Coordinates of C-alpha atoms and ligand atoms in Angstrom, one line a residue:
M1 CA 4.6 29.0 23.4
S2 CA 6.6 25.8 23.3
N3 CA 5.1 22.8 21.5
E4 CA 4.9 21.0 24.8
D5 CA 2.8 23.8 26.3
K6 CA 0.7 24.0 23.2
F7 CA 0.0 20.2 23.4
K8 CA -0.9 20.5 27.1
K9 CA -3.4 23.2 26.1
V10 CA -4.9 20.9 23.5
I11 CA -5.5 18.2 26.0
S12 CA -7.0 20.5 28.7
H13 CA -9.2 22.3 26.2
A14 CA -10.5 18.9 24.9
K15 CA -11.5 18.0 28.4
E16 CA -12.9 21.4 29.5
Y17 CA -15.2 21.7 26.5
G18 CA -16.5 18.2 26.4
F19 CA -14.5 16.8 23.5
I20 CA -12.4 14.0 25.1
F21 CA -12.3 12.5 28.6
Q22 CA -9.9 9.9 30.0
S23 CA -11.7 6.5 30.0
S24 CA -12.8 5.3 33.4
E25 CA -11.7 8.5 35.0
I26 CA -13.5 8.1 38.3
Y27 CA -11.4 4.9 38.8
D28 CA -8.2 6.8 38.0
G29 CA -8.4 6.1 34.3
L30 CA -7.2 3.3 31.9
S31 CA -4.0 4.1 30.2
A32 CA -4.2 5.0 26.5
V33 CA -8.0 4.6 26.3
Y34 CA -10.3 7.6 25.9
D35 CA -14.0 8.5 25.7
Y36 CA -15.4 11.1 23.4
G37 CA -17.7 13.6 25.0
Q38 CA -20.7 15.4 23.6
N39 CA -18.8 17.8 21.3
G40 CA -16.0 15.3 20.5
T41 CA -18.6 12.8 19.3
D42 CA -20.1 15.3 17.0
L43 CA -16.7 16.3 15.6
K44 CA -15.7 12.6 15.2
N45 CA -19.0 11.8 13.4
N46 CA -18.5 14.8 11.1
I47 CA -15.0 13.6 10.2
K48 CA -16.4 10.1 9.4
D49 CA -19.1 11.7 7.3
Y50 CA -16.6 13.8 5.4
W51 CA -14.5 10.7 4.7
I52 CA -17.5 8.4 3.7
K53 CA -18.9 11.1 1.4
S54 CA -15.7 11.5 -0.5
M55 CA -14.8 7.8 -0.5
V56 CA -18.2 6.2 -1.1
Q57 CA -20.9 8.6 -2.0
L58 CA -18.7 10.3 -4.7
N59 CA -17.3 7.1 -6.1
E60 CA -19.8 4.8 -7.7
N61 CA -17.4 1.9 -7.6
I62 CA -16.6 2.1 -3.8
V63 CA -19.0 0.5 -1.3
N64 CA -19.2 0.6 2.4
I65 CA -19.4 -2.4 4.9
D66 CA -19.4 -2.9 8.6
S67 CA -17.8 -6.2 9.5
A68 CA -17.6 -7.8 13.0
I69 CA -14.7 -7.1 15.4
L70 CA -14.5 -10.7 16.5
M71 CA -13.4 -13.0 13.6
H72 CA -12.3 -16.5 13.1
P73 CA -8.8 -16.9 14.7
T74 CA -7.2 -18.4 11.5
I75 CA -7.8 -15.0 9.8
W76 CA -5.0 -13.6 11.9
K77 CA -2.7 -16.5 11.1
A78 CA -3.4 -16.0 7.4
S79 CA -2.9 -12.2 7.6
G80 CA 0.5 -12.6 9.2
H81 CA -0.5 -10.9 12.4
V82 CA 0.0 -13.9 14.7
D83 CA 3.6 -14.3 13.5
A84 CA 4.7 -10.8 12.5
F85 CA 2.5 -8.1 14.2
N86 CA 5.2 -7.3 16.7
D87 CA 7.0 -4.3 18.2
P88 CA 10.6 -4.6 19.5
L89 CA 10.5 -3.9 23.2
I90 CA 13.3 -3.2 25.7
D91 CA 13.1 -2.8 29.5
N92 CA 15.2 -0.6 31.7
K93 CA 16.4 -2.8 34.5
D94 CA 16.6 0.1 37.1
S95 CA 13.2 1.8 36.5
K96 CA 11.5 -1.4 35.3
K97 CA 9.9 0.7 32.6
R98 CA 9.3 -0.8 29.2
Y99 CA 9.9 1.0 25.9
R100 CA 9.7 0.4 22.2
A101 CA 13.3 0.0 21.1
D102 CA 12.6 1.6 17.7
V103 CA 10.9 4.6 19.3
L104 CA 13.9 5.2 21.6
V105 CA 16.0 5.5 18.5
E106 CA 13.5 7.6 16.6
E107 CA 13.2 10.0 19.6
H108 CA 17.0 10.3 19.6
I109 CA 17.0 11.2 15.9
A110 CA 14.2 13.7 16.6
K111 CA 16.4 15.4 19.3
I112 CA 19.2 15.8 16.7
E113 CA 16.6 17.2 14.2
N114 CA 15.6 19.7 16.9
K115 CA 19.2 20.8 17.3
I116 CA 19.3 21.6 13.5
L117 CA 16.0 23.6 13.8
K118 CA 17.5 25.6 16.7
E119 CA 20.6 26.4 14.6
V120 CA 18.4 27.5 11.7
S121 CA 16.3 29.7 13.8
K122 CA 19.3 31.4 15.4
A123 CA 20.8 31.9 12.0
K124 CA 17.5 33.3 10.6
K125 CA 17.6 36.0 13.4
R126 CA 21.2 36.8 12.7
F127 CA 21.0 37.1 8.9
G128 CA 17.5 38.5 8.6
D129 CA 16.3 38.9 5.0
N130 CA 19.6 37.7 3.6
F131 CA 19.1 34.3 5.1
D132 CA 19.5 31.4 2.6
L133 CA 18.3 28.2 4.1
D134 CA 19.8 25.8 1.5
Q135 CA 23.2 27.5 1.7
F136 CA 23.2 27.6 5.5
S137 CA 22.1 23.9 5.8
S138 CA 24.7 22.7 3.4
T139 CA 27.7 24.7 4.8
N140 CA 27.2 25.3 8.5
P141 CA 29.6 22.8 10.1
R142 CA 27.3 22.1 13.1
V143 CA 24.3 21.4 10.9
V144 CA 26.3 19.3 8.5
G145 CA 27.6 17.3 11.4
Y146 CA 24.1 16.7 12.8
K147 CA 22.9 15.7 9.3
T148 CA 25.7 13.2 8.9
K149 CA 25.0 11.8 12.4
I150 CA 21.3 11.3 11.4
K151 CA 22.2 9.6 8.2
D152 CA 24.6 7.2 9.9
I153 CA 22.1 6.3 12.6
T154 CA 19.2 5.9 10.1
E155 CA 21.3 3.5 8.0
T156 CA 22.2 1.2 10.9
F157 CA 18.7 1.5 12.3
S158 CA 17.0 0.6 9.0
K159 CA 19.3 -2.4 8.4
A160 CA 18.6 -3.7 11.9
L161 CA 14.8 -3.4 11.4
E162 CA 14.8 -4.8 8.0
S163 CA 16.6 -7.9 9.0
D164 CA 14.8 -8.2 12.4
D165 CA 18.3 -8.0 14.0
L166 CA 17.4 -7.3 17.6
I167 CA 21.0 -7.6 18.8
S168 CA 22.1 -4.8 16.5
L169 CA 19.1 -2.7 17.6
K170 CA 20.2 -3.1 21.3
K171 CA 23.8 -2.2 20.3
L172 CA 22.6 0.9 18.5
I173 CA 20.8 2.0 21.7
E174 CA 23.9 1.4 23.7
D175 CA 26.2 3.1 21.2
L176 CA 24.0 6.2 21.1
E177 CA 24.1 6.2 24.9
I178 CA 20.3 6.5 25.1
V179 CA 19.2 6.7 28.8
C180 CA 15.9 5.8 30.4
P181 CA 13.9 9.0 30.9
V182 CA 12.8 7.8 34.3
S183 CA 15.9 6.3 35.9
G184 CA 18.5 8.1 33.8
S185 CA 20.4 4.8 33.5
K186 CA 21.7 2.9 30.4
N187 CA 21.0 -0.5 32.1
W188 CA 19.0 -2.1 29.3
T189 CA 17.7 -5.7 28.9
D190 CA 17.9 -7.4 25.5
V191 CA 15.4 -6.4 22.8
K192 CA 12.4 -8.8 22.5
Q193 CA 9.5 -9.0 20.1
F194 CA 6.1 -8.4 21.6
N195 CA 2.8 -9.2 19.8
L196 CA 0.3 -6.3 19.8
M197 CA -2.9 -8.3 19.5
F198 CA -5.3 -8.4 22.4
G199 CA -6.5 -12.0 23.1
T200 CA -10.0 -12.9 24.3
K201 CA -12.1 -16.1 24.6
L202 CA -15.3 -17.3 23.0
G203 CA -17.3 -19.8 24.8
A204 CA -19.0 -20.4 28.2
S205 CA -16.6 -22.9 29.8
A206 CA -12.8 -22.5 30.1
E207 CA -12.1 -26.0 28.6
N208 CA -14.2 -25.5 25.5
A209 CA -13.4 -21.8 24.9
T210 CA -11.8 -20.7 21.6
D211 CA -9.0 -18.2 21.7
L212 CA -9.9 -15.1 19.6
Y213 CA -8.3 -11.8 19.0
L214 CA -9.8 -8.3 19.0
R215 CA -9.1 -7.2 15.4
P216 CA -5.9 -5.1 15.2
E217 CA -7.1 -3.6 11.8
T218 CA -10.4 -3.4 10.0
A219 CA -8.9 -4.4 6.7
Q220 CA -9.2 -8.2 7.2
G221 CA -13.0 -7.9 7.6
I222 CA -12.9 -6.5 4.1
F223 CA -10.7 -9.2 2.6
V224 CA -12.7 -12.1 4.0
N225 CA -15.8 -10.5 2.5
F226 CA -14.3 -9.8 -0.9
L227 CA -16.3 -12.4 -2.7
N228 CA -19.6 -11.7 -0.8
V229 CA -19.5 -8.0 -1.7
Q230 CA -18.1 -8.5 -5.3
K231 CA -20.7 -11.1 -6.2
T232 CA -23.8 -9.6 -4.5
G233 CA -22.9 -6.1 -5.8
R234 CA -21.9 -7.4 -9.2
L235 CA -18.8 -5.2 -8.9
K236 CA -16.2 -5.0 -11.7
I237 CA -12.5 -4.4 -11.1
P238 CA -11.3 -1.8 -10.2
F239 CA -13.6 -1.3 -7.2
G240 CA -13.2 -0.5 -3.6
I241 CA -14.6 -1.6 -0.2
A242 CA -14.5 0.9 2.6
Q243 CA -15.1 0.5 6.3
I244 CA -15.0 2.5 9.5
G245 CA -14.6 0.6 12.7
K246 CA -12.8 -0.1 15.9
A247 CA -9.4 -1.7 16.1
F248 CA -7.4 -2.8 19.1
R249 CA -3.6 -2.9 19.7
N250 CA -1.8 -3.6 23.0
E251 CA 0.6 -0.7 22.4
I252 CA 3.8 -0.7 24.5
V253 CA 4.3 3.0 24.2
A254 CA 0.9 4.4 24.7
R255 CA 1.1 8.1 25.2
Q256 CA 0.7 11.4 23.2
F257 CA -3.0 11.5 24.1
I258 CA -5.2 10.1 21.4
F259 CA -2.3 9.7 18.9
R260 CA -1.5 6.1 20.0
M261 CA -4.4 4.4 21.7
R262 CA -5.1 0.8 22.7
E263 CA -8.7 1.0 21.3
F264 CA -9.1 3.3 18.3
E265 CA -11.0 3.7 15.1
Q266 CA -9.8 3.3 11.5
M267 CA -11.2 4.4 8.2
E268 CA -9.9 2.0 5.7
M269 CA -10.5 1.4 2.0
Q270 CA -9.2 -1.6 0.0
Y271 CA -9.2 -0.9 -3.7
F272 CA -9.1 -4.1 -5.8
I273 CA -7.2 -3.8 -9.0
K274 CA -5.7 -5.8 -11.8
P275 CA -2.2 -7.2 -11.1
G276 CA 0.4 -5.0 -12.8
T277 CA -1.6 -1.8 -12.4
Q278 CA -0.6 -1.2 -8.7
K279 CA 2.0 1.5 -9.4
E280 CA -0.5 3.7 -11.2
W281 CA -3.1 3.3 -8.5
Y282 CA -0.6 3.8 -5.8
S283 CA 0.3 7.3 -7.2
K284 CA -3.4 8.1 -7.9
W285 CA -4.5 7.3 -4.3
K286 CA -1.5 9.2 -2.9
K287 CA -2.7 12.3 -4.8
T288 CA -6.4 11.8 -4.0
R289 CA -5.8 11.3 -0.3
L290 CA -3.5 14.3 0.0
A291 CA -6.1 16.4 -1.8
W292 CA -8.8 15.2 0.7
H293 CA -6.6 16.5 3.6
L294 CA -5.8 19.8 1.9
S295 CA -9.5 20.4 1.2
L296 CA -10.0 21.0 4.9
G297 CA -7.7 24.0 4.8
L298 CA -5.4 23.2 7.7
G299 CA -2.3 24.3 5.7
K300 CA -0.3 22.6 3.0
E301 CA 2.9 23.0 5.0
N302 CA 1.5 20.7 7.7
Y303 CA 1.5 17.6 5.5
R304 CA 4.3 15.5 4.0
F305 CA 4.8 12.1 2.5
H306 CA 7.2 9.6 4.2
D307 CA 8.1 6.6 2.1
H308 CA 8.6 3.4 4.1
E309 CA 12.1 1.9 4.0
K310 CA 11.1 -1.2 5.8
L311 CA 8.0 -2.6 4.0
A312 CA 5.4 -4.6 5.9
H313 CA 5.2 -8.3 5.1
Y314 CA 2.3 -7.7 2.7
A315 CA 3.4 -4.6 0.8
D316 CA 5.4 -3.8 -2.4
A317 CA 5.3 -0.1 -1.8
A318 CA 4.1 2.0 1.1
C319 CA 4.1 5.5 2.4
D320 CA 2.6 7.6 5.2
I321 CA 0.9 11.0 5.0
E322 CA 2.5 12.7 8.0
F323 CA 1.0 15.6 9.8
N324 CA 2.6 18.3 11.8
F325 CA 1.1 17.5 15.2
P326 CA 2.1 19.6 18.3
F327 CA 4.9 17.0 18.9
G328 CA 6.2 17.1 15.3
F329 CA 5.5 15.4 12.0
K330 CA 4.0 11.9 12.6
E331 CA 2.0 9.4 10.7
L332 CA -1.6 10.3 10.1
E333 CA -2.5 7.9 7.2
G334 CA -0.9 5.0 5.5
I335 CA -1.1 4.2 1.8
H336 CA -0.1 0.7 1.0
S337 CA 0.2 -1.4 -2.2
R338 CA -0.6 -4.7 -0.6
T339 CA -0.2 -6.9 -3.7
D340 CA -2.3 -10.1 -3.7
F341 CA -0.9 -11.1 -0.3
D342 CA -4.1 -11.1 1.7
L343 CA -6.5 -12.6 -0.7
S344 CA -4.0 -15.4 -1.7
S345 CA -3.3 -16.1 1.9
H346 CA -7.0 -16.4 2.8
E347 CA -7.5 -18.6 -0.2
K348 CA -4.7 -20.9 1.1
Y349 CA -5.8 -21.0 4.8
S350 CA -9.6 -21.3 4.1
S351 CA -9.2 -23.6 1.1
K352 CA -11.9 -21.5 -0.7
K353 CA -11.2 -20.2 -4.1
I354 CA -10.9 -16.4 -4.0
K355 CA -10.5 -15.2 -7.6
Y356 CA -12.1 -12.6 -9.8
F357 CA -13.3 -13.5 -13.2
D358 CA -12.7 -10.7 -15.7
P359 CA -15.4 -10.8 -18.3
Q360 CA -13.4 -8.7 -20.7
S361 CA -10.2 -10.7 -20.9
N362 CA -12.0 -14.0 -20.0
E363 CA -9.5 -14.8 -17.3
S364 CA -9.5 -15.4 -13.6
Y365 CA -7.0 -13.9 -11.3
T366 CA -6.4 -12.9 -7.7
P367 CA -6.8 -9.1 -7.6
Y368 CA -4.1 -6.8 -6.2
V369 CA -5.0 -4.4 -3.5
L370 CA -4.3 -0.7 -2.9
E371 CA -5.1 0.3 0.6
T372 CA -5.7 3.7 2.2
S373 CA -5.9 3.6 6.0
I374 CA -6.4 6.5 8.3
G375 CA -6.8 6.6 12.0
L376 CA -10.0 8.5 12.9
D377 CA -8.6 9.5 16.3
R378 CA -5.4 10.8 14.7
M379 CA -7.5 12.8 12.2
F380 CA -9.4 14.2 15.1
L381 CA -6.2 15.2 16.9
A382 CA -4.8 16.8 13.7
V383 CA -8.0 18.9 13.2
F384 CA -8.4 19.8 16.8
S385 CA -4.8 20.7 17.6
K386 CA -4.3 22.8 14.5
S387 CA -7.6 24.6 15.0
L388 CA -7.0 25.6 18.6
I389 CA -5.7 29.2 18.5
E390 CA -5.1 31.8 21.0
E391 CA -5.5 35.2 19.4
E392 CA -4.6 38.6 20.6
L393 CA -7.3 41.1 19.7
A394 CA -7.1 44.8 18.8
D395 CA -8.1 45.9 22.3
G396 CA -5.2 43.9 23.8
S397 CA -7.5 41.1 25.1
K398 CA -7.1 37.5 24.2
R399 CA -9.6 35.0 22.8
V400 CA -9.3 31.2 22.6
V401 CA -10.9 30.0 19.4
L402 CA -11.3 26.6 17.8
K403 CA -11.1 27.4 14.1
I404 CA -12.3 23.9 13.1
P405 CA -13.0 23.6 9.4
K406 CA -16.6 24.8 9.3
I407 CA -17.9 21.6 7.6
L408 CA -16.6 19.6 10.6
A409 CA -17.6 21.9 13.5
P410 CA -19.7 20.0 16.1
K411 CA -22.4 22.7 16.3
K412 CA -22.9 24.9 13.3
I413 CA -25.1 27.7 14.7
A414 CA -25.6 29.2 18.2
I415 CA -28.8 31.1 18.6
L416 CA -28.4 33.8 21.2
P417 CA -31.3 36.0 22.5
L418 CA -29.7 39.4 23.4
L419 CA -31.9 39.5 26.6
K420 CA -33.7 36.8 28.6
K421 CA -37.0 38.8 28.3
D422 CA -39.3 40.8 25.9
G423 CA -40.2 37.7 23.9
L424 CA -36.6 37.3 22.6
P425 CA -36.1 33.7 24.0
E426 CA -39.5 32.6 22.5
L427 CA -38.6 34.1 19.1
S428 CA -35.1 32.5 19.3
K429 CA -36.7 29.1 19.9
K430 CA -38.9 29.6 16.9
I431 CA -35.8 30.3 14.8
I432 CA -34.2 27.1 16.2
E433 CA -37.2 25.1 15.1
D434 CA -36.6 26.4 11.6
F435 CA -32.8 25.8 11.5
K436 CA -32.5 22.5 13.4
W437 CA -33.7 20.4 10.4
D438 CA -30.6 21.5 8.3
F439 CA -28.0 22.4 10.9
N440 CA -26.8 21.2 14.3
T441 CA -28.0 24.2 16.3
V442 CA -27.6 25.2 20.0
Y443 CA -29.4 27.7 22.2
D444 CA -27.6 29.8 24.8
E445 CA -29.1 32.6 26.9
K446 CA -26.8 32.6 29.9
D447 CA -24.3 35.5 30.6
A448 CA -23.6 38.7 28.6
I449 CA -23.5 38.3 24.8
G450 CA -19.7 38.8 24.7
R451 CA -19.1 35.9 27.0
R452 CA -21.5 33.8 25.0
Y453 CA -19.5 34.6 21.8
R454 CA -16.3 33.5 23.6
R455 CA -17.9 30.3 24.7
Q456 CA -19.0 29.4 21.2
D457 CA -15.5 30.4 19.9
A458 CA -14.0 27.9 22.3
L459 CA -16.4 25.2 21.1
G460 CA -15.7 26.0 17.4
T461 CA -19.2 27.0 16.5
P462 CA -18.8 28.9 13.2
F463 CA -21.9 31.1 13.3
C464 CA -23.6 32.9 16.2
L465 CA -27.1 34.5 15.5
T466 CA -28.1 37.2 17.9
I467 CA -31.8 37.9 18.3
D468 CA -32.7 41.3 19.5
H469 CA -35.5 43.8 19.6
Q470 CA -35.0 44.7 15.9
T471 CA -35.7 41.1 15.1
L472 CA -39.1 41.5 16.6
D473 CA -39.7 44.4 14.3
D474 CA -38.2 43.5 11.0
G475 CA -37.2 39.8 11.2
T476 CA -33.5 40.5 10.8
V477 CA -30.8 39.0 13.0
T478 CA -27.1 39.6 13.5
I479 CA -24.8 36.9 12.2
R480 CA -21.3 36.8 13.6
D481 CA -18.5 34.8 11.9
R482 CA -16.3 32.8 14.3
D483 CA -13.1 33.4 12.4
S484 CA -13.3 37.1 11.3
M485 CA -15.7 38.1 14.2
V486 CA -17.4 40.3 11.5
Q487 CA -21.1 40.9 12.3
Q488 CA -23.7 41.4 9.6
R489 CA -27.4 42.2 9.8
M490 CA -29.7 40.2 7.5
T491 CA -33.0 38.3 7.3
V492 CA -33.3 34.8 8.6
D493 CA -33.7 33.6 5.0
E494 CA -30.5 35.3 3.9
V495 CA -28.7 33.8 6.9
K496 CA -29.9 30.4 5.9
T497 CA -28.6 30.8 2.3
K498 CA -25.3 32.2 3.5
I499 CA -24.7 29.2 5.9
K500 CA -25.9 26.7 3.3
N501 CA -23.4 28.1 0.8
E502 CA -20.5 28.1 3.3
L503 CA -21.3 24.5 4.3
D504 CA -21.9 23.3 0.8
I505 CA -20.2 19.8 0.7
K506 CA -19.8 20.2 -3.1
T507 CA -17.5 23.2 -2.6
W508 CA -15.5 21.5 0.1
L509 CA -15.1 18.1 -1.7
S510 CA -14.6 19.3 -5.3
F511 CA -10.9 18.7 -5.7
Ligands
GAP1 N1 -4.6 -1.9 7.5 C1 -3.4 -1.2 7.6 C2 -3.0 -0.7 8.9 O1 -3.7 -1.0 9.9 P1 -1.3 0.9 10.1 O2 -0.3 1.8 9.5 O3 -0.9 -0.1 11.1 O4 -2.0 0.1 8.8 C3 -3.2 2.6 9.9 O5 -2.5 1.7 10.7 C4 -3.6 3.9 10.6 O6 -4.3 3.6 11.8 C5 -2.4 4.7 11.0 O7 -1.9 5.6 10.0 C6 -2.9 5.5 12.2 O8 -3.5 6.7 11.7 C7 -3.9 4.6 12.8 N2 -3.4 3.9 14.0 C8 -2.6 2.8 14.0 N3 -2.3 2.5 15.3 C9 -3.0 3.4 16.1 C10 -3.1 3.6 17.5 N4 -2.5 2.7 18.4 N5 -3.9 4.6 17.9 C11 -4.5 5.4 17.1 N6 -4.4 5.3 15.7 C12 -3.7 4.3 15.2

C-alpha cells in the first residue's frame, strides 16, 4: 500500500471509529481545525497523562501550571512574535493559491529524496543479499547526482532563510522550476512575510477595545509566571515548569490532517538553569525525551534528530525529534536552548526585575532556559498512524487492528457476554462494576463474538473478556489479547493482576 493510501486509511479510520472529526462538519467544515470524538478524547487524555507523569510526577523539581490563553499584548512584542513570527508566503498568479515558499522548496527536496529511495529499492531487489547500501549510495551515478543536487539546493535555501533574503528564495523557486500543483504554472508573485498570530479584541466597544492575540505558544505563559512559581514554590535552580494547553497559529499551509492545525495543543516544559550549563542540559533533555518516545514501543527506526541550521531568534542550539509519519519524517517535538532571551526581554518590557537569587553562590542572575515542546496532536497522529495495521490472518482473512501502546489505549477492557441470555449479561455487568474503578471498561453484547473482537481490535482495546456459561459455574473468563489474539482462561482476580501488570506505569516509564 502506498504511503498516500495508508494516510487516507488513517484519516477515514479516525472518523469511522470516533477518534477525530472535521470541525463544524455540518457547515462544510473549517479548514485545519478538528474535533476529537469520544475515543480520540480518551487517547489524547492518556497521552497527556503519560507526558505529565513522566515530566512532573516523576521529577520532584518540575511543576505544572495552566496559564490563560489571552495575555497582555506586550508579551508578544517582548517574545519577538510580533516582529518575527512569520512564514514566507508566495502566491501563484494563475490559481490564486497561496503557499509557504519554504515548504515548496522542502517538498521539491523530498521528491528528490524519494527518487533516491526508489533507486535503492530497485537495487535491493536486483542484488538481493549481496546489497551494500553504503557502497551503492556512494557509487551509483544517479544517486550521487541526486545527493549533490540536494546539497546544492539546501545550501542556497539555508542561506536565503538565514538572511531573510526573500528575493533569493523566489529565485530558488524559479530556478528549480517549481510549478503550482493546482494551475501547473510557474507564474509566482514575490515572496512576502506573513505573521501567524491570530488577532482578537478585548472590550465592549470598538473604540476602547484592546488588540490581543491568541497565544501562538504556551511557553510565554510560563516565562511571565517564572517569579510567581519560583517564589511561591520556593524552587531552586535547576527546576522546570510544565504546561499543556491550546495554541493558535494562522497557518498558511494547513493540511496533512492534524499535523498542521490552526488550533492545536502543546505540551511544553521550560527548564530553568544556570547560565553556562545549557550544553549539558541540552544533551540531557535530548536523551530523556527520545527515551520517553521509545518507551512507547513504536519502533526506534521511526525517530531521528534533526539539528536546526537556522536558529530561531531566541535559541543558541535547537533540534527536532522527527517521526516517520505516513508522509515521511517530520517534526514531532522541538528541543531548544533558549538562553536568557525570554526572561531578559520580559524584564526589559515590563520594567520588573526578573532574576534568580542563588543562595549557594550568593549571586543574582537571569536563568537560562532549556525547552522541550511537543505538539499533542502530532503525538496523537504519530501513535495513531503507526498503530493502524491491516493484518492477514492464517485463514486468509484480514483484520484491521489499532495496536496502540496498551498504556495509551482509549478503552482498556471490553466485557463481552457470549450470549444475550442465561444471566450472562447480568454477570458481565457485575464484572464491569468491579473493573471500572481501575480501568476504562466497555460493555458490548451486539453481534457474534468474532465481530465484537474485530470491533474492539479496530478501536485498539487491548483486552477482551468473554463471559460464558463456565463463568457462571467456576468464575473463570476468557481473556483475549488484542495483538497476539491468544485466548487464556483464568479467574477474574487473575485477569485483574495480569492487566494491572501489563499497564503498570512504572514498567512503561522506567527508562
Ligand atoms: N515554544 C516553542 C514552540 O512553540 P515550535 O517548534 O513552533 O516551538 C513546538 O512548536 C511543537 O508544537 C512542534 O514540534 C509541533 O509538534 C507543535 N506544532 C507547532 N505548530 C503546530 C501546528 N500548526 N499544528 C499542530 N502542531 C503544531
